[in-house]
XYZ file of C-alpha atoms in Angstrom:
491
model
C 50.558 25.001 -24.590
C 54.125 23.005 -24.749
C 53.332 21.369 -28.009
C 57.087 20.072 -29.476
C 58.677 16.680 -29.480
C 61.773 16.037 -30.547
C 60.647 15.565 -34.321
C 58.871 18.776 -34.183
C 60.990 22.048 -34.264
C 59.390 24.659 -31.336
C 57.199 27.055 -32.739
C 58.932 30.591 -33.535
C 58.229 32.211 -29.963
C 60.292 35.362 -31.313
C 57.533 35.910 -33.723
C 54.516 35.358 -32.205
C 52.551 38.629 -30.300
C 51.696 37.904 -26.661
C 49.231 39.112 -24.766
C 50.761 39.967 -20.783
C 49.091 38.443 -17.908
C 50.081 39.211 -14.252
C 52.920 37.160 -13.724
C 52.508 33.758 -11.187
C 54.546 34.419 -8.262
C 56.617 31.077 -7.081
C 54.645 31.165 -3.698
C 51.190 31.263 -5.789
C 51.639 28.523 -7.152
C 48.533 25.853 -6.538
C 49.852 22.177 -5.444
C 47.329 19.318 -5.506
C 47.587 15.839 -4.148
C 45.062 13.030 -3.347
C 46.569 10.910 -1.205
C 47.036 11.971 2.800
C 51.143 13.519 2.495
C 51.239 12.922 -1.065
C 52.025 16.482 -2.660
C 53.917 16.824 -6.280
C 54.872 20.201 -7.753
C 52.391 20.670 -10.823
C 50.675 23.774 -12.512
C 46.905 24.835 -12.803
C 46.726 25.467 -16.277
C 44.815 28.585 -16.030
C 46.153 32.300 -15.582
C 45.165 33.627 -12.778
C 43.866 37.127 -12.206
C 44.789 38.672 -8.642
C 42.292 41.844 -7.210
C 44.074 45.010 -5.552
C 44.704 44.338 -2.346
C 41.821 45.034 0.622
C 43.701 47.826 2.850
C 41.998 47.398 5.935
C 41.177 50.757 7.487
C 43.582 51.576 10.648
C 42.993 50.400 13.819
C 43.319 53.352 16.526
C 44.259 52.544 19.905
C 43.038 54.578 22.818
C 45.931 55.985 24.550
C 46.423 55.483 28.591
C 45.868 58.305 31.188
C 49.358 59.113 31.902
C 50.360 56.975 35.182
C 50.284 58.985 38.057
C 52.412 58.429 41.135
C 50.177 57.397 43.975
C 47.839 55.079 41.424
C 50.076 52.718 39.593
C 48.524 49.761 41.002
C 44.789 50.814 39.686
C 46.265 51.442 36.519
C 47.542 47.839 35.963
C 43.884 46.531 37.327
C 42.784 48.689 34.271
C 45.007 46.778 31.822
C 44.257 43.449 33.476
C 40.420 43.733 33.039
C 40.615 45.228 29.822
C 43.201 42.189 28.302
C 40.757 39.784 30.152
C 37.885 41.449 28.358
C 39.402 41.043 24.890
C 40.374 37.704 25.739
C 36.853 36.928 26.701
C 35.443 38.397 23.240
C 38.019 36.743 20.993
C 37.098 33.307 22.979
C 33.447 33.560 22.088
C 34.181 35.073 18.363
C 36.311 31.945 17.984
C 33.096 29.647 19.727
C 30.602 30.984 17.221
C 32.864 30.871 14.296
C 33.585 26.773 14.905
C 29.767 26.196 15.528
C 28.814 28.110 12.311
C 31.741 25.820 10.135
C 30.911 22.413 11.764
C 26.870 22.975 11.692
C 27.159 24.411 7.791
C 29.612 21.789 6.981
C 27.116 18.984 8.438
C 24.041 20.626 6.673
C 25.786 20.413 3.802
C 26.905 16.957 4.174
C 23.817 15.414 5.272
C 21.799 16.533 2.114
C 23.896 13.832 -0.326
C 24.826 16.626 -2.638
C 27.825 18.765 -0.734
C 30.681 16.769 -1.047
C 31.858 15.741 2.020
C 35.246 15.542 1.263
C 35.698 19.249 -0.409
C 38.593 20.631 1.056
C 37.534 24.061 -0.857
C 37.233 26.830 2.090
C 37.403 29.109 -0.317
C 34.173 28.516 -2.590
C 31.697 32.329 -1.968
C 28.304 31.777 -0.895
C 27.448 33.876 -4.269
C 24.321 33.919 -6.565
C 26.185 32.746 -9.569
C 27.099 29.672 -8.079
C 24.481 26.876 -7.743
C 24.707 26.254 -3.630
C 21.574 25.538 -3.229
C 20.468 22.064 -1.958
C 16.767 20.048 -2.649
C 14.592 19.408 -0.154
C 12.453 16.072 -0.544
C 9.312 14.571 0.809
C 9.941 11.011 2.387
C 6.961 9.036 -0.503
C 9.232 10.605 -3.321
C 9.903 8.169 -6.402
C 12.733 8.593 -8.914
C 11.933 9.843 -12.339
C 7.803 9.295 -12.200
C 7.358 12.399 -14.272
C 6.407 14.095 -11.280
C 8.945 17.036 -9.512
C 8.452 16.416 -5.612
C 11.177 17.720 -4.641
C 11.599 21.829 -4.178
C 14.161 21.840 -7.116
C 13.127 18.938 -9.174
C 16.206 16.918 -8.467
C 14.305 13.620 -8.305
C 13.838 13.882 -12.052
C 16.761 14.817 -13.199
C 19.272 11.903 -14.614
C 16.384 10.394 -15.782
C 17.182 10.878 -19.452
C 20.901 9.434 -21.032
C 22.301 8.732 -24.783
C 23.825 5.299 -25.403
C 25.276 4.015 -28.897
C 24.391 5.667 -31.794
C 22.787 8.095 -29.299
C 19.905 5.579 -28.370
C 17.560 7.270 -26.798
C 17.390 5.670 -22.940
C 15.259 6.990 -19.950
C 15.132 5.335 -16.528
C 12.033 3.734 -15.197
C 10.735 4.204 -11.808
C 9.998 0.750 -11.208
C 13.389 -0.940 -11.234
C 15.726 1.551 -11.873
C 16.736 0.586 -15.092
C 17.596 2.871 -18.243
C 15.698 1.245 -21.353
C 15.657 1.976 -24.655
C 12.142 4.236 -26.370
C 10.300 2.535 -28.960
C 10.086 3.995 -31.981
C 6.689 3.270 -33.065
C 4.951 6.327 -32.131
C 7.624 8.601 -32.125
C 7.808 12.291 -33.654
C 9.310 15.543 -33.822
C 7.021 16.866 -30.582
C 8.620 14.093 -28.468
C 11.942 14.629 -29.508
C 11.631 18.301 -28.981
C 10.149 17.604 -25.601
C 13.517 15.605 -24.481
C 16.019 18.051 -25.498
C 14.365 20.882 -23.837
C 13.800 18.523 -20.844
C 17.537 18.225 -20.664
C 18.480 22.103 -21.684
C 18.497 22.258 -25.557
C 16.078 24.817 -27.246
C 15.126 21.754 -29.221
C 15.196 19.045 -31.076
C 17.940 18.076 -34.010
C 16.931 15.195 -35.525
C 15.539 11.516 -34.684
C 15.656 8.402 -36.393
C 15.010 4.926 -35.872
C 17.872 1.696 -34.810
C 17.395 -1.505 -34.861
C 16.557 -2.500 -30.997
C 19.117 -4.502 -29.704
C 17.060 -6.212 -27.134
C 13.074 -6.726 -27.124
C 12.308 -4.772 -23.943
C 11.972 -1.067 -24.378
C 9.567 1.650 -23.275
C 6.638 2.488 -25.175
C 4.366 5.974 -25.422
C 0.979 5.864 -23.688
C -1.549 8.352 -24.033
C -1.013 11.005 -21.919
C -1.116 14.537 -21.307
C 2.469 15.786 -22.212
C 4.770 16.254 -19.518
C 8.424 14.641 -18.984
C 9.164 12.110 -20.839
C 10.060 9.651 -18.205
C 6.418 9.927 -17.289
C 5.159 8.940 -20.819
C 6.290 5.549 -20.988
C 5.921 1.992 -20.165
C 7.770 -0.976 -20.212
C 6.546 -2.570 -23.794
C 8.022 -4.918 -26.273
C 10.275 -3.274 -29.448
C 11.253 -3.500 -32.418
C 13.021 -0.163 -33.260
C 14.266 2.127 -30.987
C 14.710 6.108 -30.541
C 18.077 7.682 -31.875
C 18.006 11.000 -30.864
C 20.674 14.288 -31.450
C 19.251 17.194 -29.696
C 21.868 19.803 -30.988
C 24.102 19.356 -34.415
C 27.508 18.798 -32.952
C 31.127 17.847 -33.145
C 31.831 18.787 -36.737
C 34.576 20.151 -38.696
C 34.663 22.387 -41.631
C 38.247 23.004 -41.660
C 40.373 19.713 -41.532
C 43.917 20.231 -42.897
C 46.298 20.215 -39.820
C 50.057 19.675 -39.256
C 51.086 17.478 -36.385
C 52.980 18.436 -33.406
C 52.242 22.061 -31.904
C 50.844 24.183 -34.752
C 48.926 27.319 -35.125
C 45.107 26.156 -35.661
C 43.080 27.403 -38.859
C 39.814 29.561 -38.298
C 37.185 26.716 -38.335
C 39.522 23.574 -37.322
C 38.049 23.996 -33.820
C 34.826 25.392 -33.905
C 33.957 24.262 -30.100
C 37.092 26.258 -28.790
C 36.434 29.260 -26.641
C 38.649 32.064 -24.851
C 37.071 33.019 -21.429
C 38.282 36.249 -20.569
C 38.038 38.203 -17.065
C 37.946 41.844 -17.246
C 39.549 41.789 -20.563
C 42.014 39.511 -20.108
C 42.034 35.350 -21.418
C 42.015 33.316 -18.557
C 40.948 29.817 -19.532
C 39.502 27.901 -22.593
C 35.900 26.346 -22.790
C 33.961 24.255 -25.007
C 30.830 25.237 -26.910
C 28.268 22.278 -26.043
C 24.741 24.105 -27.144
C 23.704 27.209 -28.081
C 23.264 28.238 -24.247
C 25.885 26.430 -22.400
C 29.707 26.233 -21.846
C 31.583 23.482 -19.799
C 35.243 24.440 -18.160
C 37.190 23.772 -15.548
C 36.314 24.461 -12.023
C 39.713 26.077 -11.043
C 38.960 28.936 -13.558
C 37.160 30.666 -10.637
C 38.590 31.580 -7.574
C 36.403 33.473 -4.628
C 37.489 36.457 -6.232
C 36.753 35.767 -9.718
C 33.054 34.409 -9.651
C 31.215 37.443 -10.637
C 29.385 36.546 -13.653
C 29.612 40.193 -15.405
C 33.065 40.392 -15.091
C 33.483 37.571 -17.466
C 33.146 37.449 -21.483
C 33.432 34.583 -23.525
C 34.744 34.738 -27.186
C 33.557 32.574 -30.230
C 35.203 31.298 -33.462
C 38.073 32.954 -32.797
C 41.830 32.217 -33.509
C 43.639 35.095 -32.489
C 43.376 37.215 -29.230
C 44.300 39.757 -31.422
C 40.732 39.320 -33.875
C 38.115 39.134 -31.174
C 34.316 38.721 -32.364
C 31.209 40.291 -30.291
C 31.557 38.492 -26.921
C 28.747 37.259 -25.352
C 28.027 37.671 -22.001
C 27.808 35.220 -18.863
C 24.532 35.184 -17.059
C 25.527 32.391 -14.900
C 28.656 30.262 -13.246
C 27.761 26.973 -12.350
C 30.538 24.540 -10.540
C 30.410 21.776 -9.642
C 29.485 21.381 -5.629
C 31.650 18.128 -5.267
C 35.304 19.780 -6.889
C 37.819 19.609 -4.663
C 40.363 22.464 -4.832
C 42.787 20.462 -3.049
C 43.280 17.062 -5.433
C 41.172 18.821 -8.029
C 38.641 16.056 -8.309
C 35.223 16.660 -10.478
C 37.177 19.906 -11.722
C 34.112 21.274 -14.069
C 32.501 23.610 -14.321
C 28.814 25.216 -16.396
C 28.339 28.891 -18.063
C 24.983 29.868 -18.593
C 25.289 32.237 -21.146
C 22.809 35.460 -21.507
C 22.116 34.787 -25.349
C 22.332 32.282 -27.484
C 25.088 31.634 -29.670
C 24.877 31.316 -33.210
C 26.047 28.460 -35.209
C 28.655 28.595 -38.604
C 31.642 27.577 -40.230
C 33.639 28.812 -37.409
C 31.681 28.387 -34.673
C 30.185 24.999 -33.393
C 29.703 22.669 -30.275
C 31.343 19.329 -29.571
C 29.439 16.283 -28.683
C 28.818 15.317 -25.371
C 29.995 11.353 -25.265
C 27.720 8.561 -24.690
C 27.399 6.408 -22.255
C 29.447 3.467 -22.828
C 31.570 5.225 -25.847
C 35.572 4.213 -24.942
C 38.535 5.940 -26.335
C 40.846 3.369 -24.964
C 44.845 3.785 -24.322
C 46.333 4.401 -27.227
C 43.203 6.705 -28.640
C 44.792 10.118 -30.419
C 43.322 13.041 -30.038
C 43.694 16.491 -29.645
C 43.686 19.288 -27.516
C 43.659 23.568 -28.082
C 43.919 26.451 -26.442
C 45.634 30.073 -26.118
C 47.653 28.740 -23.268
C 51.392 29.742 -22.601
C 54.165 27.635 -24.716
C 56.369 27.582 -21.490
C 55.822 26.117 -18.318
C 55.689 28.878 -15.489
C 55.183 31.749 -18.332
C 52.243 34.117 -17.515
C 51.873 35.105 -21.038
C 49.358 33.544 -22.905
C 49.410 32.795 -26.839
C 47.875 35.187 -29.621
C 47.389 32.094 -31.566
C 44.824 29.118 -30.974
C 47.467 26.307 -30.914
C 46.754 22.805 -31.465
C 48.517 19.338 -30.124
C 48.137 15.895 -31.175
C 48.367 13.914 -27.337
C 47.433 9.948 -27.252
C 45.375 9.026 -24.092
C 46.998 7.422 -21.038
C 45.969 4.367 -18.902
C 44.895 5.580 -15.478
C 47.024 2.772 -14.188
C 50.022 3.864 -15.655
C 49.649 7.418 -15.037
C 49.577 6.572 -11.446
C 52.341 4.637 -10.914
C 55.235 5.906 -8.633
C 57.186 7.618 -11.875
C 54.337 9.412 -13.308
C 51.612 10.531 -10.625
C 51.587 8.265 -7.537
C 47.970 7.161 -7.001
C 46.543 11.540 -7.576
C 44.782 10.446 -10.823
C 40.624 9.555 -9.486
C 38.005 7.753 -11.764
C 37.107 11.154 -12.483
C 40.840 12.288 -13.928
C 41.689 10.719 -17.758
C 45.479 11.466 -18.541
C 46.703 12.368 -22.223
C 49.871 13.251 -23.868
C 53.137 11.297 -23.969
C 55.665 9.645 -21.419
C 58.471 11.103 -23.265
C 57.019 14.651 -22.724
C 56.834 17.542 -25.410
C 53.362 17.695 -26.208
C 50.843 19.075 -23.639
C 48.716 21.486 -22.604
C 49.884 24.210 -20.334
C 49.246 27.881 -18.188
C 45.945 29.128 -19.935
C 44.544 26.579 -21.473
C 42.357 25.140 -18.578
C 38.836 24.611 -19.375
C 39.471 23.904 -22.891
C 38.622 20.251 -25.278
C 40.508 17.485 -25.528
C 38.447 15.845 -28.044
C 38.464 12.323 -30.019
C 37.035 11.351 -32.863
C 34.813 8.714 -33.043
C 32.738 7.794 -36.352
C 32.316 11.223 -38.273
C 32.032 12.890 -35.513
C 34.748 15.063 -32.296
C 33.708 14.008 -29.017
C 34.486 16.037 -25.644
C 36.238 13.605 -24.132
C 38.208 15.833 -21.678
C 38.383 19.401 -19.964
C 42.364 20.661 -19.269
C 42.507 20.357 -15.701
C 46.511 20.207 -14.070
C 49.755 18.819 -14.585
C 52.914 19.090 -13.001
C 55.268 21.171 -15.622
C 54.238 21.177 -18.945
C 55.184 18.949 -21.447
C 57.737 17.142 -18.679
C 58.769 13.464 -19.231
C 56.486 11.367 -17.301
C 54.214 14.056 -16.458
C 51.024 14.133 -18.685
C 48.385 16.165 -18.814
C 45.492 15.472 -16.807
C 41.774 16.103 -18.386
C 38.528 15.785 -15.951
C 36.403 13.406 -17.429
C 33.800 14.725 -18.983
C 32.125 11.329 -19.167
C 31.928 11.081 -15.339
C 30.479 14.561 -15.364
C 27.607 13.936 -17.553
C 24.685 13.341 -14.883
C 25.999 16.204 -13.483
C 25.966 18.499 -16.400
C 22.868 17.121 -17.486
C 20.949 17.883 -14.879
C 22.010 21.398 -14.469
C 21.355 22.314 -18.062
C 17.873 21.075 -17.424
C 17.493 22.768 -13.951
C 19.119 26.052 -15.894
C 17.397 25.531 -19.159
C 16.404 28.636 -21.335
């Protein structure tokens, strides 16, 4: 993490333990661009972990019958036939192999869900991953209360939090979200929502002055989702609903500018580590889930036992009791070439469990704006030097101030690579960012008493380079994404 403006003095590099990753080779490097030719030289902020190489077994070549004298000419129709033969098979190999990409790339296509401009060849057809697509009957209606289709996906982004977390489900009738009426309202509801959408349960519910007279009202009915509960009904109060306790901070003192964090400062912060080794950040959103970055797993990498993740920690060199990863969920529309919708979902095996040092961050609303301007902050283990393989011991921290998307894509910053689903942070001048090995981790912003995940650390070109921000994925964009998987992966 390059952390250090001029009016902050580097951190002491001499002093602080490392722990060695395999070192990026020049040629590894990852370049991303959006535009058709555009390419910049940037960094994927994660470090990556490379297998043993696959020695293929040796290829042995029958030896030919020594030529004899008289029979030279059958001997070269022996070659002929058998290159012709060869030439034959590696024709039809190459036949079947470009009718198997361009029918899977349709199927995938045609079912609204695969993305069809994922330039990611490289994404294994593996159990960990979610590659599944729904099937749907052609009378199906949109968040009824009734699953149609095979996996539910008709009522899923039915549910969504607005200001002051109002409480807003979509009706099937207009496609509207509306505000619930309170009147009526208890702890069984509320518990029923949050483990619609993937929490165990319920944190607490209260009632908000409605801000317009139309809402949706209970009706007696057997219970089931919550979409399928309600009609369109005149209010008075409406539903404010948090389904998990989130985005606080016990410890508070800080110094600006590229510091070592304090045990508690970031409770949300995680270190995801393969086979032992850190690899990216993540953020703690519920007791069962963890949001990163997408880029964290390569083909090689997405094997869901070879990963640990590490709580309320602030030192690699103090690790706690991992817990383990039951499932890797990414995203099916990132793009590993401008890497677009770069997030990704950890279902973990157990639940984690909540204290001083350990808590999530809040999810924002819909609506909630942290305009240009905003300061917030950003953590992570990453390297302090652009290029460096070596991560930090120390959770560092970095105050950055968030970036208009227009600006960040002008000619001198990033030419037109920033998408609606980017949000750029940090400063023109350069020295503060985020860097090699923090990937995956929060940029967060506070907003009433509360830290809000406003960002995942996604790419940059250098770190900490004037002109060249960091770049977060959205996590505001993500949210019907990551909403409905929690509640199609729910515990």
């Amino acid at each position: 993490m390059a952390k250090n403006d001029a009016d902050s003095p580097p951190p002491p590099y001499n002093s602080v333990g490392v722990h060695t990753q395999p070192t990026l080779k020049p040629y590894e490097e990852v370049v991303y661009g959006s535009n058709p030719g555009l390419t910049f030289p940037n960094q994927p902020r994660y470090i990556p972990q490379y297998p043993p190489p696959v020695v293929a077994p040796p290829v042995i070549t029958p030896s030919l019958p020594p030529k004899k004298k008289n029979g030279c000419c059958e001997n070269k129709a022996q070659i002929y036939k058998a290159a012709a033969a060869a030439v034959l098979v590696l024709a039809l190999l190459g036949v079947a192999i470009w009718l198997g990409v361009y029918y899977g790339t349709r199927k995938l296509s045609d079912t609204g869900y695969g993305g069809g401009d994922d330039d990611d060849k490289n994404q294994p057809d593996d159990d960990n991953i979610l590659t599944k697509y729904d099937t749907c009957p052609n009378n199906t209606y949109q968040c009824d209360g009734i699953k149609n289709c095979q996996l539910g996906t008709d009522e899923t982004n039915c549910v969504e939090f607005g200001e002051n977390n109002s409480l807003q489900v979509k009706t099937v009738e207009d496609g509207r979200f509306l505000p619930v009426c309170y009147n009526g309202w208890n702890k069984v509801y509320s518990d029923l929502v949050c483990s619609q959408l993937g929490f165990r349960q319920s944190y607490s519910s209260t009632p908000i002055v409605a801000k317009a007279p139309t809402g949706l009202q209970l009706i007696s009915r057997p219970l089931s989702l919550i979409q399928g509960l309600l009609r369109v009904s005149y209010c008075e109060s409406t539903v404010s609903l948090q389904c998990v306790d989130c985005g606080k901070q016990p410890s508070q003192s800080r110094i600006i500018g590229g510091t070592v964090a304090k045990s508690g400062q970031w409770p949300w912060q995680l270190s995801l580590q393969f086979k032992g080794s850190h690899v990216c950040g993540g953020v703690l959103i519920s007791p069962d889930f963890v949001l990163t970055a997408a880029h964290c797993f390569p083909s090689a990498m997405v094997s869901a036992e070879n990963w640990n993740v590490y709580a309320g920690i602030v030192s690699l060199d103090k690790l706690t009791q991992p817990y383990l990863v039951q499932k890797i969920i990414i995203n099916e529309n990132y793009n590993s070439r401008t890497n677009d919708q770069d997030v990704a979902l950890l279902k973990l095996k157990s639940p984690v469990s909540f204290n001083d040092n350990v808590q999530p961050a809040c999810l924002p609303v819909v609506g909630q704006q942290f305009p240009q301007g905003t300061r917030c902050w950003t953590s992570g283990f990453g390297t302090t030097q652009a290029g460096s393989a070596v991560v930090s011991k120390d959770l560092m921290e970095v105050s950055v101030d968030i970036l208009d998307t227009q600006v960040c894509n002008t000619p001198s910053v990033y030419s037109g690579a920033v998408t609606k689903y980017m949000i750029c942070a940090g400063k023109l001048q350069g020295g503060k960012d985020s860097c090699q090995g923090d990937s995956g981790g929060p940029l967060v912003c506070q907003g009433d008493s509360r830290w809000y995940l406003v960002g995942l650390t996604s790419w940059g070109s250098g770190c900490g380079e004037r002109n060249k921000p960091g770049v977060y994925t959205r996590v505001s964009s993500a949210l019907p994404w990551i909403y409905s998987r929690m509640q199609q992966e729910k515990p």
